[in-house]
Short mmCIF file of C-alpha atoms in Angstrom, two decimals:
data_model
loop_
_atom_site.label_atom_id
_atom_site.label_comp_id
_atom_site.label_asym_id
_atom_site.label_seq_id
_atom_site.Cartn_x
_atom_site.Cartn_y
_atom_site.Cartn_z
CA UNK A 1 66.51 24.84 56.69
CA UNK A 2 68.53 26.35 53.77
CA UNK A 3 67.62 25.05 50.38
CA UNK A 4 68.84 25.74 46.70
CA UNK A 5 66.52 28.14 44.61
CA UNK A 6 66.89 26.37 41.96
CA UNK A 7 65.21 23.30 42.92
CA UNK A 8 62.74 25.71 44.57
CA UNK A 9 62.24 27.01 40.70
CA UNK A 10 61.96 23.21 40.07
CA UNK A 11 59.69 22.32 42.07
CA UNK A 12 57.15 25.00 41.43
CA UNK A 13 57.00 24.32 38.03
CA UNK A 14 55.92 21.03 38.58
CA UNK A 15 53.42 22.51 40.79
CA UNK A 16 52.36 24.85 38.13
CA UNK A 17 51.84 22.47 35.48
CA UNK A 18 49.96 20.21 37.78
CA UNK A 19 52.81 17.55 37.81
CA UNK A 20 53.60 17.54 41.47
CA UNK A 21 54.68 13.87 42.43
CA UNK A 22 53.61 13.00 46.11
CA UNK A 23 53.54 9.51 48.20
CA UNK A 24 49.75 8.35 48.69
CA UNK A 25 49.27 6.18 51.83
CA UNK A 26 47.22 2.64 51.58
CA UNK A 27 43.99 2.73 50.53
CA UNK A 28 40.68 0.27 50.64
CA UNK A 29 39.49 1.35 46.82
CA UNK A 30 38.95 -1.67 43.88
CA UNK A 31 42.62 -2.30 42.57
CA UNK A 32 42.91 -1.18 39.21
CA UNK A 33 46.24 0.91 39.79
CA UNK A 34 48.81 -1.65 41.35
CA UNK A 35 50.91 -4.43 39.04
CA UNK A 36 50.00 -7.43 41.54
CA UNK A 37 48.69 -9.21 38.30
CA UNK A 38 47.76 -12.48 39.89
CA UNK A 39 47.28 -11.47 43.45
CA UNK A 40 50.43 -12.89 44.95
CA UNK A 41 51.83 -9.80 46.96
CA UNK A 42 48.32 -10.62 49.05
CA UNK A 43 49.27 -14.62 48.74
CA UNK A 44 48.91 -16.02 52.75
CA UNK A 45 49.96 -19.58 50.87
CA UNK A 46 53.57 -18.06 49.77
CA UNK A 47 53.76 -15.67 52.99
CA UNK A 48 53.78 -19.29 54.95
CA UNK A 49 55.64 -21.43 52.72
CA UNK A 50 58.37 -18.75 52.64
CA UNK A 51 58.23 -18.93 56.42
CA UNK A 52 58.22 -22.72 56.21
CA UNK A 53 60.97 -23.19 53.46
CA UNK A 54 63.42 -20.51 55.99
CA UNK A 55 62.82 -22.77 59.55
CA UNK A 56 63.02 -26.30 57.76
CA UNK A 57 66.61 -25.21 56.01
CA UNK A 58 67.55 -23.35 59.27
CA UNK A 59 67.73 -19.87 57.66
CA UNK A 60 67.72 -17.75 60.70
CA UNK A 61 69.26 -14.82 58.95
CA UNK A 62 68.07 -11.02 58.02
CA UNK A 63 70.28 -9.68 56.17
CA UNK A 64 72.80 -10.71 53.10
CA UNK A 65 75.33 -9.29 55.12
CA UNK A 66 77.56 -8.11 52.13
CA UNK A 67 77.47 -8.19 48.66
CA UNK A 68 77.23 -10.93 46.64
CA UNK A 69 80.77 -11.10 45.73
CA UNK A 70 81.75 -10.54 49.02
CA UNK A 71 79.47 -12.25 51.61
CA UNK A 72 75.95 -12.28 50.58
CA UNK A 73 75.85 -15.14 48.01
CA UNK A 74 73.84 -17.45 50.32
CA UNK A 75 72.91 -20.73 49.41
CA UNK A 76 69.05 -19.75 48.07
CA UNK A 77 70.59 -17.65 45.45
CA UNK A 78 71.58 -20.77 43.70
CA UNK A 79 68.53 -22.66 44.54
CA UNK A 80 66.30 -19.85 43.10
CA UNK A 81 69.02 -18.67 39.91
CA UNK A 82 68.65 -22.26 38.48
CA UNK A 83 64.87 -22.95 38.96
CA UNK A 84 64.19 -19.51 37.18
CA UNK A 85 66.93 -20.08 34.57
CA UNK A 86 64.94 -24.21 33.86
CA UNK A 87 61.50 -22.06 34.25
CA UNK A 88 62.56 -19.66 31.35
CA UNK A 89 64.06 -22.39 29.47
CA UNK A 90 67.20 -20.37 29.56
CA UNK A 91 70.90 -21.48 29.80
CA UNK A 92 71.18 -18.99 33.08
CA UNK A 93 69.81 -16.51 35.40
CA UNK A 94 71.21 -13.67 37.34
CA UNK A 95 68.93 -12.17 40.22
CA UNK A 96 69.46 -8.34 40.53
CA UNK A 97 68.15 -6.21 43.77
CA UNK A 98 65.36 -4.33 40.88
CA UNK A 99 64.31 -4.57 37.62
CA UNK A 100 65.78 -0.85 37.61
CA UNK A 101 69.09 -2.47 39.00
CA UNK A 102 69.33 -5.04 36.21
CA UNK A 103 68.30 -2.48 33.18
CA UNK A 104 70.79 0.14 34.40
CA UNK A 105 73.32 -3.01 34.81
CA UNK A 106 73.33 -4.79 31.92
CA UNK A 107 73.05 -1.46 29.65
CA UNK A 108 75.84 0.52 31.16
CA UNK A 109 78.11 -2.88 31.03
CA UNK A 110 77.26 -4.55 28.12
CA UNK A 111 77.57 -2.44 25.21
CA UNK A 112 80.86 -1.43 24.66
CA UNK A 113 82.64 2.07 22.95
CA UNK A 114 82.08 1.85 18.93
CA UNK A 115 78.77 -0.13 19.43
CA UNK A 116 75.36 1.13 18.89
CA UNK A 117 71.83 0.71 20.76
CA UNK A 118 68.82 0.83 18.82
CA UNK A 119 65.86 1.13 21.34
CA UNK A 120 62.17 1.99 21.14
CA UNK A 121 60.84 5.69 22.15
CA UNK A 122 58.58 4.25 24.70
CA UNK A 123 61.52 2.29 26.39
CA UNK A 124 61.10 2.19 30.15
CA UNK A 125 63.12 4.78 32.40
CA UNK A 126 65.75 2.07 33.70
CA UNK A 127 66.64 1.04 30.35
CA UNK A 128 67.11 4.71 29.21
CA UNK A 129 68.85 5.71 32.17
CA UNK A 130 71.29 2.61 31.53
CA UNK A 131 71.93 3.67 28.09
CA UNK A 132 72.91 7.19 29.14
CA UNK A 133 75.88 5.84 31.30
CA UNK A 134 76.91 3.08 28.38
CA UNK A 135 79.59 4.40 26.72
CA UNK A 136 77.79 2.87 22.99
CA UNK A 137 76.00 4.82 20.76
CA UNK A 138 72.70 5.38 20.86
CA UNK A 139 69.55 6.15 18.86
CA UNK A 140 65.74 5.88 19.40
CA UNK A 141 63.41 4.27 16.78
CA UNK A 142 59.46 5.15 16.14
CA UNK A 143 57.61 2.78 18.49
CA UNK A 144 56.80 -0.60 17.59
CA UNK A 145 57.76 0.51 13.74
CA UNK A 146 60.48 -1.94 12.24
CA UNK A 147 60.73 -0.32 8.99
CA UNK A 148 62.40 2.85 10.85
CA UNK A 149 64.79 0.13 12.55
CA UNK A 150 65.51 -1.44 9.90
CA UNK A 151 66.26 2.31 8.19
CA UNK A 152 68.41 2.90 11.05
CA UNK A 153 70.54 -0.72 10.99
CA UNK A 154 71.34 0.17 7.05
CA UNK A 155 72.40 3.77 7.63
CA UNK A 156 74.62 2.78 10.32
CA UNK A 157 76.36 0.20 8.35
CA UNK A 158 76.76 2.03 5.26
CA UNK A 159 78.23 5.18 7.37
CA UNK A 160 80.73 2.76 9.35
CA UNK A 161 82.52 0.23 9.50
CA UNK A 162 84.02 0.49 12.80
CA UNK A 163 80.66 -1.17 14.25
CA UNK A 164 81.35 -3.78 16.70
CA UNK A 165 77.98 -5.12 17.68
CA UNK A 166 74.51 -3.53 17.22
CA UNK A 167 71.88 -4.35 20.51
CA UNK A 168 68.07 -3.66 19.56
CA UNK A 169 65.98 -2.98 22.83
CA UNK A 170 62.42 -3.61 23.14
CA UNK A 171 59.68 -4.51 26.00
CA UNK A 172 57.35 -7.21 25.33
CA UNK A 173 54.57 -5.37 26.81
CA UNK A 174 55.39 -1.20 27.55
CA UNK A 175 54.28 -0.59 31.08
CA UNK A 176 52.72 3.09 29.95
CA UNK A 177 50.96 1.91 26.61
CA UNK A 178 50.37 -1.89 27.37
CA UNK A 179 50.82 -2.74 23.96
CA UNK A 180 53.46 -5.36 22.10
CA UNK A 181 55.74 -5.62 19.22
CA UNK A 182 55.31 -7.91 16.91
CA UNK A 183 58.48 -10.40 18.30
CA UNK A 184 58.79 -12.87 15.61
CA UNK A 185 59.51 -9.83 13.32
CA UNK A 186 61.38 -8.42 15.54
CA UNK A 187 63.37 -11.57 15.74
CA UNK A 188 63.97 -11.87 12.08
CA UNK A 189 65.17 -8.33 11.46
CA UNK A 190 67.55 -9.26 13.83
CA UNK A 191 68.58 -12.21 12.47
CA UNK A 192 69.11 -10.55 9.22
CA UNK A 193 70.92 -7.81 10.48
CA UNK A 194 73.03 -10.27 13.09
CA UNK A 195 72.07 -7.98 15.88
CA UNK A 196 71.98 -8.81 19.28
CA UNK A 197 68.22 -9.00 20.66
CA UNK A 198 67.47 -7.22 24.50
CA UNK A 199 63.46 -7.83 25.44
CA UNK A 200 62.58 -6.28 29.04
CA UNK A 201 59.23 -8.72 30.05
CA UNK A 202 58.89 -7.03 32.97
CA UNK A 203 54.99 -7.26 32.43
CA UNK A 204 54.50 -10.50 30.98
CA UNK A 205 56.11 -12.62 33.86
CA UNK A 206 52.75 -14.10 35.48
CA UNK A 207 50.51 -12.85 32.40
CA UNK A 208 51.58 -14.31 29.30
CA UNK A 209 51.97 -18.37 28.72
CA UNK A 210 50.89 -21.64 30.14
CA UNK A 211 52.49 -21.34 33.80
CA UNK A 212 53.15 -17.45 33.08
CA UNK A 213 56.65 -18.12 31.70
CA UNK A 214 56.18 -14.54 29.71
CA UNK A 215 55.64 -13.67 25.91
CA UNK A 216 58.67 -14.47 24.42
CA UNK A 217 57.89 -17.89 25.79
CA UNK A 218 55.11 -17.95 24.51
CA UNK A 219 56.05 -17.61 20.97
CA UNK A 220 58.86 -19.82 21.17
CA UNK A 221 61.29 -17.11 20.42
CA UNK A 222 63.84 -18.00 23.54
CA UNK A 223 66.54 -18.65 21.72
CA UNK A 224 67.51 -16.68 19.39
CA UNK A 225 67.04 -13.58 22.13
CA UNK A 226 70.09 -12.60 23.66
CA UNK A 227 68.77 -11.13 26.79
CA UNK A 228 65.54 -11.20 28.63
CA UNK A 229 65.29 -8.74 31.78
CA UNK A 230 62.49 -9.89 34.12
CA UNK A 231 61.15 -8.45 37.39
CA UNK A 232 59.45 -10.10 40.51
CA UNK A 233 57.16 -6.78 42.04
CA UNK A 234 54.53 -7.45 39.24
CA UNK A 235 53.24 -10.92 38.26
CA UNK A 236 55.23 -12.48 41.24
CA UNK A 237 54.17 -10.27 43.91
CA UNK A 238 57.54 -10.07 45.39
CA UNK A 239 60.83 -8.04 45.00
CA UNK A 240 64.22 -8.41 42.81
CA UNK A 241 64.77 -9.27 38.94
CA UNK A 242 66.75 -11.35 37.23
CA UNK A 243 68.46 -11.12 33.51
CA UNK A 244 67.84 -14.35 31.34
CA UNK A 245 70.98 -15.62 29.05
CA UNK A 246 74.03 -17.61 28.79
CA UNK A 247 76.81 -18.31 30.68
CA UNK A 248 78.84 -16.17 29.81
CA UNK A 249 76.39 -13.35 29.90
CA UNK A 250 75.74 -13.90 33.37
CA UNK A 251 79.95 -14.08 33.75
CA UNK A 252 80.22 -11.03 31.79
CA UNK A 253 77.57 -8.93 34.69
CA UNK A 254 79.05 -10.61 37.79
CA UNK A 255 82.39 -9.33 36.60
CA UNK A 256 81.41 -5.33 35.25
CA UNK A 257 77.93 -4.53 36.01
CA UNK A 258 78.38 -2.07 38.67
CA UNK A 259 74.45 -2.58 39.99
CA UNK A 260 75.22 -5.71 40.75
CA UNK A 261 78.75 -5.89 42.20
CA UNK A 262 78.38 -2.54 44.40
CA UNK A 263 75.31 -3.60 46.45
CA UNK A 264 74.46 -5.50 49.00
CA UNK A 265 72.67 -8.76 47.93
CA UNK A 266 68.79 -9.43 48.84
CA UNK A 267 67.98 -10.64 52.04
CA UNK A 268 67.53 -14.62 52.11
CA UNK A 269 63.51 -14.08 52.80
CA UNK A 270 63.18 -11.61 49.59
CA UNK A 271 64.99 -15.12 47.97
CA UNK A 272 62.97 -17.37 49.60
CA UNK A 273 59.76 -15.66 48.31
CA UNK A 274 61.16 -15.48 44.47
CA UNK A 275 61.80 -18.78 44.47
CA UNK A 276 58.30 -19.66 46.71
CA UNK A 277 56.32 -17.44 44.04
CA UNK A 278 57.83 -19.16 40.81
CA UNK A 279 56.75 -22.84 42.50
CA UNK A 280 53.16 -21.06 43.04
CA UNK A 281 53.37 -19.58 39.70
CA UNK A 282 53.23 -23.33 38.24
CA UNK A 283 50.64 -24.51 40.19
CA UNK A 284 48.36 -21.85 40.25
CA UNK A 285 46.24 -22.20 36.97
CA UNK A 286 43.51 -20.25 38.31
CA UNK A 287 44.64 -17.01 39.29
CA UNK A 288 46.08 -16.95 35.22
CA UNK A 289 43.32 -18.46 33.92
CA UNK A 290 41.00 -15.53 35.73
CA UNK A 291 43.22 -12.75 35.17
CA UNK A 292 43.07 -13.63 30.98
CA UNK A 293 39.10 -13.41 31.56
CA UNK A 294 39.68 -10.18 33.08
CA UNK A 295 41.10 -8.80 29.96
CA UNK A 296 39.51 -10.42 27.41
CA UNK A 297 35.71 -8.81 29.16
CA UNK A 298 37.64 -5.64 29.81
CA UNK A 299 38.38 -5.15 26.01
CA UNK A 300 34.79 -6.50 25.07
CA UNK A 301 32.75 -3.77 27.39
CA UNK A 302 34.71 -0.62 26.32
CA UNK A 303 33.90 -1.89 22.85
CA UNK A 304 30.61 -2.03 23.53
CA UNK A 305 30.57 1.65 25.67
CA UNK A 306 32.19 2.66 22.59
CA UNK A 307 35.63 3.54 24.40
CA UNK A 308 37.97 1.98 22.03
CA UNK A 309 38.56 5.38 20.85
CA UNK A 310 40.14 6.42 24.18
CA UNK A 311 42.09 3.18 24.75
CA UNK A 312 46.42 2.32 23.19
CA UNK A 313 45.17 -1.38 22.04
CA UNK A 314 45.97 -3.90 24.37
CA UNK A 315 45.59 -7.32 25.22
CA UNK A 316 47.80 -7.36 28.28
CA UNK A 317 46.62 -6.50 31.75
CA UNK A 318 47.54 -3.00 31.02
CA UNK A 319 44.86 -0.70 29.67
CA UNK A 320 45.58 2.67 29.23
CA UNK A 321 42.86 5.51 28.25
CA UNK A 322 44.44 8.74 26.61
CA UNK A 323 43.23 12.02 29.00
CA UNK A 324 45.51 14.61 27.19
CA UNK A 325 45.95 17.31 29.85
CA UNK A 326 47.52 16.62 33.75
CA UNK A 327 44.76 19.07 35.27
CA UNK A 328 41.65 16.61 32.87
CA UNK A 329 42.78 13.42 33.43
CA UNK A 330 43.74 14.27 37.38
CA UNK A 331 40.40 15.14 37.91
CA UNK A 332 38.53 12.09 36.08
CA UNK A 333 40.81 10.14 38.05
CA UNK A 334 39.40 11.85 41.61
CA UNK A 335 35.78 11.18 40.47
CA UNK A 336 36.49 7.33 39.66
CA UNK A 337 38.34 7.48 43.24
CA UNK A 338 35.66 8.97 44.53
CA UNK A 339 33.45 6.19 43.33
CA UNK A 340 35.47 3.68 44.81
CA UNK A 341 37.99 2.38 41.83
CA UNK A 342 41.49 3.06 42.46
CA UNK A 343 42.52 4.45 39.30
CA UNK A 344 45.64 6.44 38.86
CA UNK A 345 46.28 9.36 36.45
CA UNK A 346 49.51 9.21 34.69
CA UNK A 347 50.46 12.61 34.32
CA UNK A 348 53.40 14.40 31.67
CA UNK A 349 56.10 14.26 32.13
CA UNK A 350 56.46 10.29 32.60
CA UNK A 351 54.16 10.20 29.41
CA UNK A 352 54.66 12.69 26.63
CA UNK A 353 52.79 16.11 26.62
CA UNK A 354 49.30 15.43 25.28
CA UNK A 355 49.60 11.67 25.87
CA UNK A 356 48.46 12.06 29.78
CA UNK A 357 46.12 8.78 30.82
CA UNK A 358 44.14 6.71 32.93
CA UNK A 359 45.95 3.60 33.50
CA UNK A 360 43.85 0.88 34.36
CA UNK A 361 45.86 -2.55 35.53
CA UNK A 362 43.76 -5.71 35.57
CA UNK A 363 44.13 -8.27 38.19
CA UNK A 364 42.71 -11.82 38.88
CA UNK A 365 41.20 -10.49 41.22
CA UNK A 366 39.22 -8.13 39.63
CA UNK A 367 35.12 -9.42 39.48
CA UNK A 368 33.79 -8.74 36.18
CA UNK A 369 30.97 -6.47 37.97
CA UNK A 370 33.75 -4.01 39.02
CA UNK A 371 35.47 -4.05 35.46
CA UNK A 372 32.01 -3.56 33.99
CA UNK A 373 31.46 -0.59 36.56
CA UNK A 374 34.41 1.19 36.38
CA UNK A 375 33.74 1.30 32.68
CA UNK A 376 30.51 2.52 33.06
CA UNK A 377 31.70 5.77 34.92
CA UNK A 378 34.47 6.37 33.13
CA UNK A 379 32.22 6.58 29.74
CA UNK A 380 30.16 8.80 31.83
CA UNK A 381 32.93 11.33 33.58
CA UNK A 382 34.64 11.70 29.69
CA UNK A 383 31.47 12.40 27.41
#
C-alpha cells in the first residue's frame, strides 16, 4: 500500500527518539497505570443495576439513533443531567460523548473574537486543542503561579480596551503532575479581575469530597466558578462528561458547540451507567474512604525510602516520579512490569523534554503491601 513519506519521516523519528506510541493488550499486572480510582469500571453491583434500571423502564434500545438534537435525546438524558447537576450543587448539567468532546466544545464556542484565555502550561490536550479552534485570544501562564496571571490580566487591560470577557482555565488536579492550584486564590484573583473562572475536575470526580463530589466542592468554591468540566472514565468507571453551569450556559452549548450538536448522542446503557455510578458514588463510603488511605501511605513510604526527591507533590491519586529521558524511564518501567506492577512510562512528547515519568495512579483497590512493594523496587531500579 502507497503511503506519504512524510509521515514515514514522522514516524521514524518517533521511533528514533524512543517515542513510538503503540496499543498494549489487557494485562493481569497490580493496577497502578489505569484512572479506575474507586474500582467501578470492575463494579458487578452497577454492571446489574444498569441492566436492572434498562428492563424495569423497558429500555430495549442500542443505539441513540441520532443526535441529540435530532433523535437521540432519550428520556435518561434528563434523568441523569439533573441528578448530576443536584449532585454538583450546580444550576445545570450538560452530558458530552468525552471529556475531550466537552473541552474542545465549550472552548471553541464559548469565547468569542476580542476575548482572551488565560490558561495554565500544563493544561490538558482537549482544552488546548479547544483553544486553538476558538477564535479568542490566547496566552499560557507559569503553572500553578498566580502572580504571572495576575501580570498577564493587568497587561492586557492596560494594552486594550476592546476586551470583552477574560476566561482563566485551570484543572483541579493535572492528570500528568497530579498536583493542585491553590482554588480559593484562584477564585479571588478572579473576582478581582471579574474574570470568568473554567476548572476541568476531570480527576477529582470520585476522589475529592464527602460522596466524591470533586475539589471545588470541597472547598465550597461552586459558585462563584463559571464552568466545571467533569468526566465519567475515571472516578466513575464509565464513559461520557458533562460541563457544570447555568442555564444559560448549557443553552449557549446546545445551540454552538459543534462537539455536541454534530454527534450522535450516547447510547441509553452508557446513560444508564452514569447515572447508576453517581447513585453508587453516594453510597459507597468505602471504596473513598480506602482509596484516601491509599494515598495518604503512598506519600508516607516514599518519604521514608527517601523518594520525595523524585516525586511532583501530590495528594491526589496521581503520583508522578520524574525519569528525565524516554529510553531511562521506559526501561525502569519494564523492570517494575517485570515484577508484576503495571506501571506506565510517560514518555516526551506528552510531557516536556526532560520531564519524562513514572506515573503511578492509586486505586481503592490497591493493598498497602503492593503500594509498599512497588516502592521498594522502584527505590531500588533508580539508585
Amino acid at each position: 500500500m502507497k503511503f506519504p513519506k512524510s509521515l514515514i519521516t514522522k514516524l521514524g523519528q518517533r521511533e528514533q527518539n524512543n517515542s513510538l506510541r503503540k496499543l498494549a493488550f489487557p494485562n493481569h499486572l497490580i493496577d497502578f497505570a489505569s484512572n479506575d480510582y474507586l474500582g467501578f469500571s470492575k463494579s458487578e453491583a452497577i454492571f446489574n443495576k444498569t441492566h436492572a434500571y434498562l428492563i424495569d423502564n423497558a429500555i430495549l434500545q442500542n443505539g441513540a439513533t441520532g443526535s441529540r438534537l435530532l433523535s437521540g435525546n432519550h428520556g435518561i438524558y434528563q434523568v441523569a443531567e439533573n441528578l448530576i447537576a443536584k449532585f454538583h450543587q450546580s444550576e445545570r448539567a450538560l452530558i458530552f460523548n468525552s471529556g475531550y468532546d466537552a473541552n474542545v466544545g465549550f472552548f471553541s464556542a464559548v469565547p468569542q473574537r476580542n476575548d482572551v484565555i488565560l490558561f495554565d502550561e500544563l493544561s490538558h490536550a482537549s482544552i488546548r486543542d479547544g483553544i486553538q479552534l476558538s477564535n479568542a485570544k490566547s496566552y499560557k501562564f507559569q503553572h500553578n503561579d498566580f502572580e504571572d496571571l495576575e501580570r498577564l490580566i493587568q497587561n492586557l487591560s492596560s494594552k486594550s480596551q476592546d476586551l470583552t470577557t477574560i476566561y482563566i482555565v485551570t484543572e483541579s488536579v493535572f492528570s500528568m503532575d497530579g498536583d493542585a492550584p491553590n482554588l480559593e486564590e484562584l477564585v479571588a484573583l478572579s473576582n478581582k479581575y471579574n474574570c470568568y473562572l473554567v476548572v476541568d475536575e476531570a480527576h477529582t470526580l470520585g476522589v475529592f469530597g464527602n460522596s466524591g463530589e470533586g475539589l471545588i466542592q470541597l472547598l465550597g468554591l461552586q459558585d462563584p466558578v463559571f464552568a466545571r468540566i467533569i468526566t465519567f472514565g475515571k472516578g466513575l468507571g464509565c464513559h461520557g462528561a458533562a460541563i457544570l453551569g447555568s442555564q444559560k450556559l448549557v443553552d449557549y452549548l446546545v445551540n454552538f458547540a459543534r462537539s455536541f450538536i454534530y454527534t450522535t448522542g450516547l447510547s441509553p446503557h452508557s446513560v444508564a451507567t452514569i447515572l447508576v455510578a453517581y447513585q453508587h458514588l453516594q453510597t459507597e463510603k468505602e471504596a473513598l474512604q480506602k482509596l484516601r488511605e491509599n494515598i495518604i501511605h503512598f506519600n508516607q513510604e516514599k518519604k521514608q525510602l527517601g523518594l520525595n526527591p523524585l516525586f511532583v507533590r501530590s495528594k491526589s491519586a496521581i503520583q508522578s516520579a520524574i525519569i528525565p529521558g524516554n529510553k531511562k524511564v521506559k526501561t525502569i518501567a519494564s523492570q517494575l512490569q517485570e515484577k508484576g506492577f503495571d506501571v506506565k512510562a510517560i514518555l516526551s512528547p506528552t510531557v516536556p523534554e526532560g520531564q519524562e515519568r513514572l506515573r503511578f495512579c492509586l486505586h481503592s483497590y490497591n493493598s498497602k503491601e503492593e503500594i509498599s512493594e512497588v516502592l521498594r523496587l522502584l527505590s531500588i531500579f533508580v539508585f
